Coordinates of C-alpha atoms in Angstrom, one line a residue:
X1 CA -107.3 65.8 96.8
X2 CA -105.2 64.5 99.6
X3 CA -107.7 61.2 99.4
X4 CA -107.6 61.1 95.7
X5 CA -103.7 61.3 95.5
X6 CA -103.6 58.4 98.4
X7 CA -105.9 56.2 96.2
X8 CA -104.0 56.8 93.2
X9 CA -100.8 55.4 94.8
X10 CA -102.4 52.7 96.4
X11 CA -104.0 51.7 92.9
X12 CA -100.6 52.2 91.4
X13 CA -98.9 49.8 94.0
X14 CA -101.8 47.2 93.4
X15 CA -101.1 47.1 90.0
X16 CA -97.4 46.9 90.1
X17 CA -97.9 43.8 92.4
X18 CA -100.2 42.3 90.2
X19 CA -97.9 42.6 87.4
X20 CA -95.1 40.8 89.2
X21 CA -97.6 37.8 90.2
X22 CA -98.3 37.7 86.7
X23 CA -94.6 37.4 85.7
X24 CA -94.1 34.9 88.4
X25 CA -97.2 32.8 87.3
X26 CA -95.9 32.6 83.6
X27 CA -92.2 31.6 84.2
X28 CA -91.3 28.2 82.9
X29 CA -88.8 25.7 83.9
X30 CA -86.8 24.6 81.3
X31 CA -86.3 20.7 81.0
X32 CA -83.6 18.9 79.8
X33 CA -84.8 16.0 77.3
X34 CA -84.3 12.4 78.5
X35 CA -82.8 10.0 76.0
X36 CA -85.2 7.4 75.5
X37 CA -84.2 3.6 75.9
X38 CA -81.9 2.0 74.9
X39 CA -80.0 5.2 75.0
X40 CA -77.8 6.2 77.7
X41 CA -75.5 9.1 76.7
X42 CA -75.7 11.5 73.5
X43 CA -72.5 13.7 72.5
X44 CA -72.8 16.0 69.6
X45 CA -69.8 17.0 67.7
X46 CA -70.0 19.9 65.0
X47 CA -67.1 19.8 62.9
X48 CA -68.2 22.4 60.0
X49 CA -71.1 23.7 58.3
X50 CA -73.5 20.8 58.0
X51 CA -71.0 18.2 59.3
X52 CA -72.1 16.7 62.4
X53 CA -71.3 13.7 64.3
X54 CA -73.8 12.2 66.9
X55 CA -72.4 9.8 69.2
X56 CA -74.5 7.6 71.5
X57 CA -74.0 4.9 73.8
X58 CA -76.6 2.4 73.9
X59 CA -77.7 -1.0 75.3
X60 CA -80.7 -2.4 77.4
X61 CA -80.1 -3.7 80.9
X62 CA -77.2 -2.3 82.9
X63 CA -76.0 1.1 81.9
X64 CA -72.2 0.3 82.8
X65 CA -72.2 -2.0 79.7
X66 CA -73.0 -0.6 76.6
X67 CA -71.8 0.0 72.5
X68 CA -71.3 3.0 70.8
X69 CA -73.4 4.3 67.8
X70 CA -71.5 7.2 65.7
X71 CA -73.8 8.7 62.9
X72 CA -72.3 10.8 60.7
X73 CA -74.7 13.7 59.1
X74 CA -73.2 15.7 56.0
X75 CA -76.0 17.8 54.9
X76 CA -74.0 19.6 52.1
X77 CA -73.1 16.6 50.6
X78 CA -76.2 14.4 51.5
X79 CA -73.7 11.7 52.8
X80 CA -74.8 10.0 56.0
X81 CA -72.8 7.1 57.7
X82 CA -73.0 4.8 60.7
X83 CA -70.2 3.4 62.9
X84 CA -70.8 0.9 65.6
X85 CA -68.7 -1.2 68.3
X86 CA -69.2 -4.4 69.9
X87 CA -70.0 -4.5 74.0
X88 CA -67.7 -2.4 75.9
X89 CA -67.3 -2.6 79.5
X90 CA -67.5 0.9 80.6
X91 CA -69.3 4.1 80.1
X92 CA -69.0 7.0 77.5
X93 CA -66.8 9.8 79.0
X94 CA -65.8 12.4 76.1
X95 CA -65.8 12.8 72.6
X96 CA -62.9 14.8 70.6
X97 CA -62.8 15.6 66.8
X98 CA -59.4 16.1 65.1
X99 CA -57.8 15.8 61.9
X100 CA -54.1 14.2 62.8
X101 CA -52.8 13.5 59.5
X102 CA -54.2 16.5 58.0
X103 CA -55.9 14.7 54.8
X104 CA -59.2 16.7 55.3
X105 CA -61.2 13.6 57.0
X106 CA -62.0 14.0 60.5
X107 CA -61.2 11.5 63.3
X108 CA -63.9 11.1 66.0
X109 CA -62.1 10.1 69.3
X110 CA -64.4 8.3 71.7
X111 CA -63.1 7.8 75.3
X112 CA -64.4 5.2 77.4
X113 CA -63.9 4.6 81.3
X114 CA -63.6 0.9 81.9
X115 CA -65.4 -0.7 84.7
X116 CA -62.3 -1.8 86.4
X117 CA -60.6 -0.8 89.6
X118 CA -59.0 2.4 88.2
X119 CA -61.7 3.0 85.6
X120 CA -58.7 2.8 83.0
X121 CA -59.4 4.7 79.7
X122 CA -60.2 3.0 76.7
X123 CA -59.9 4.8 73.4
X124 CA -61.7 4.2 70.2
X125 CA -60.9 6.1 66.9
X126 CA -62.6 6.5 63.4
X127 CA -61.4 8.4 60.7
X128 CA -64.6 9.0 58.3
X129 CA -63.6 8.6 54.5
X130 CA -66.4 7.2 52.4
X131 CA -67.0 4.6 55.4
X132 CA -65.7 4.6 58.9
X133 CA -62.4 3.3 59.2
X134 CA -61.8 2.2 62.9
X135 CA -57.8 2.8 63.7
X136 CA -56.5 0.8 66.6
X137 CA -55.4 2.7 69.7
X138 CA -52.0 1.8 71.1
X139 CA -51.6 0.3 74.5
X140 CA -49.5 1.6 77.2
X141 CA -46.0 0.2 77.7
X142 CA -45.6 -2.6 79.9
X143 CA -43.3 -0.4 82.0
X144 CA -46.0 2.5 82.2
X145 CA -48.6 0.0 82.9
X146 CA -47.1 -0.9 86.1
X147 CA -47.2 2.5 87.6
X148 CA -50.7 3.0 85.9
X149 CA -53.6 3.7 87.9
X150 CA -56.2 5.4 85.5
X151 CA -57.1 9.1 86.4
X152 CA -55.8 9.9 82.7
X153 CA -56.4 13.5 81.3
X154 CA -56.9 13.6 77.3
X155 CA -57.0 16.8 75.5
X156 CA -56.4 18.0 71.8
X157 CA -54.0 20.6 70.7
X158 CA -52.8 21.7 67.4
X159 CA -54.5 18.8 65.7
X160 CA -53.0 15.9 68.1
X161 CA -54.3 14.0 70.8
X162 CA -52.5 14.1 74.2
X163 CA -53.1 12.3 77.4
X164 CA -51.5 13.1 80.8
X165 CA -50.9 9.9 82.8
X166 CA -50.0 10.0 86.6
X167 CA -47.6 7.5 87.7
X168 CA -47.6 5.8 91.2
X169 CA -45.2 3.4 92.9
X170 CA -45.7 -0.2 92.2
X171 CA -46.6 -0.7 96.2
X172 CA -49.2 2.4 96.0
X173 CA -52.2 -0.3 94.6
X174 CA -54.9 2.1 95.5
X175 CA -53.2 5.2 93.4
X176 CA -53.4 7.5 96.5
X177 CA -50.2 9.5 95.8
X178 CA -48.6 10.2 92.5
X179 CA -44.9 10.1 91.9
X180 CA -44.5 11.6 88.7
X181 CA -46.2 12.5 85.6
X182 CA -46.0 11.4 81.9
X183 CA -47.5 13.2 78.9
X184 CA -48.0 11.1 75.5
X185 CA -48.8 13.0 71.9
X186 CA -50.6 10.8 69.7
X187 CA -50.5 11.4 66.0
X188 CA -51.6 9.6 62.9
X189 CA -49.8 8.5 59.9
X190 CA -51.8 6.5 57.3
X191 CA -53.8 3.8 59.7
X192 CA -51.3 4.0 62.6
X193 CA -51.0 5.7 65.5
X194 CA -47.6 7.6 66.3
X195 CA -46.6 7.9 69.7
X196 CA -44.0 10.4 71.3
X197 CA -43.3 11.2 74.8
X198 CA -43.4 14.9 75.5
X199 CA -42.5 14.8 79.0

């Protein structure tokens, strides 16, 4: 009897170890799909049911210079539009979606980091009506430019675009120690941005 129960326990242990080995063999690694050339980065923004924006940076050659392609897919209304930019000297960083003028037409805001010393921000804004309408983003004031060293933080809050800008002493050319901060709120009226300093 003892021999039989011993054999039964051994058999059970062997079956359990085989089952564990089978699990190890059948586990698969999930792979992230790579973009085919000439595309570098793809960001998907889902605005609502059936309304999706695919934002891609693309260009053959160096990946530090590219263009932006925005594809609007509205599968509920069967509307599909394209917006594209000229050459941009930088890399796609972030994409935001908002409706700053509360007209029911979404704006897609694309943030690029330039290839300059400070990786300065370049902002592109498109409002999608029947076609893609490019809206010029305002430049920093000459006073702020003197203290600007990049390192912006952009975010959307309550339908507006906010920008936190670290300020540096004019002699601090490397941007090592910030001496202050400015928060700017951007809104939209018609086809123009409104600019308000919050802090």
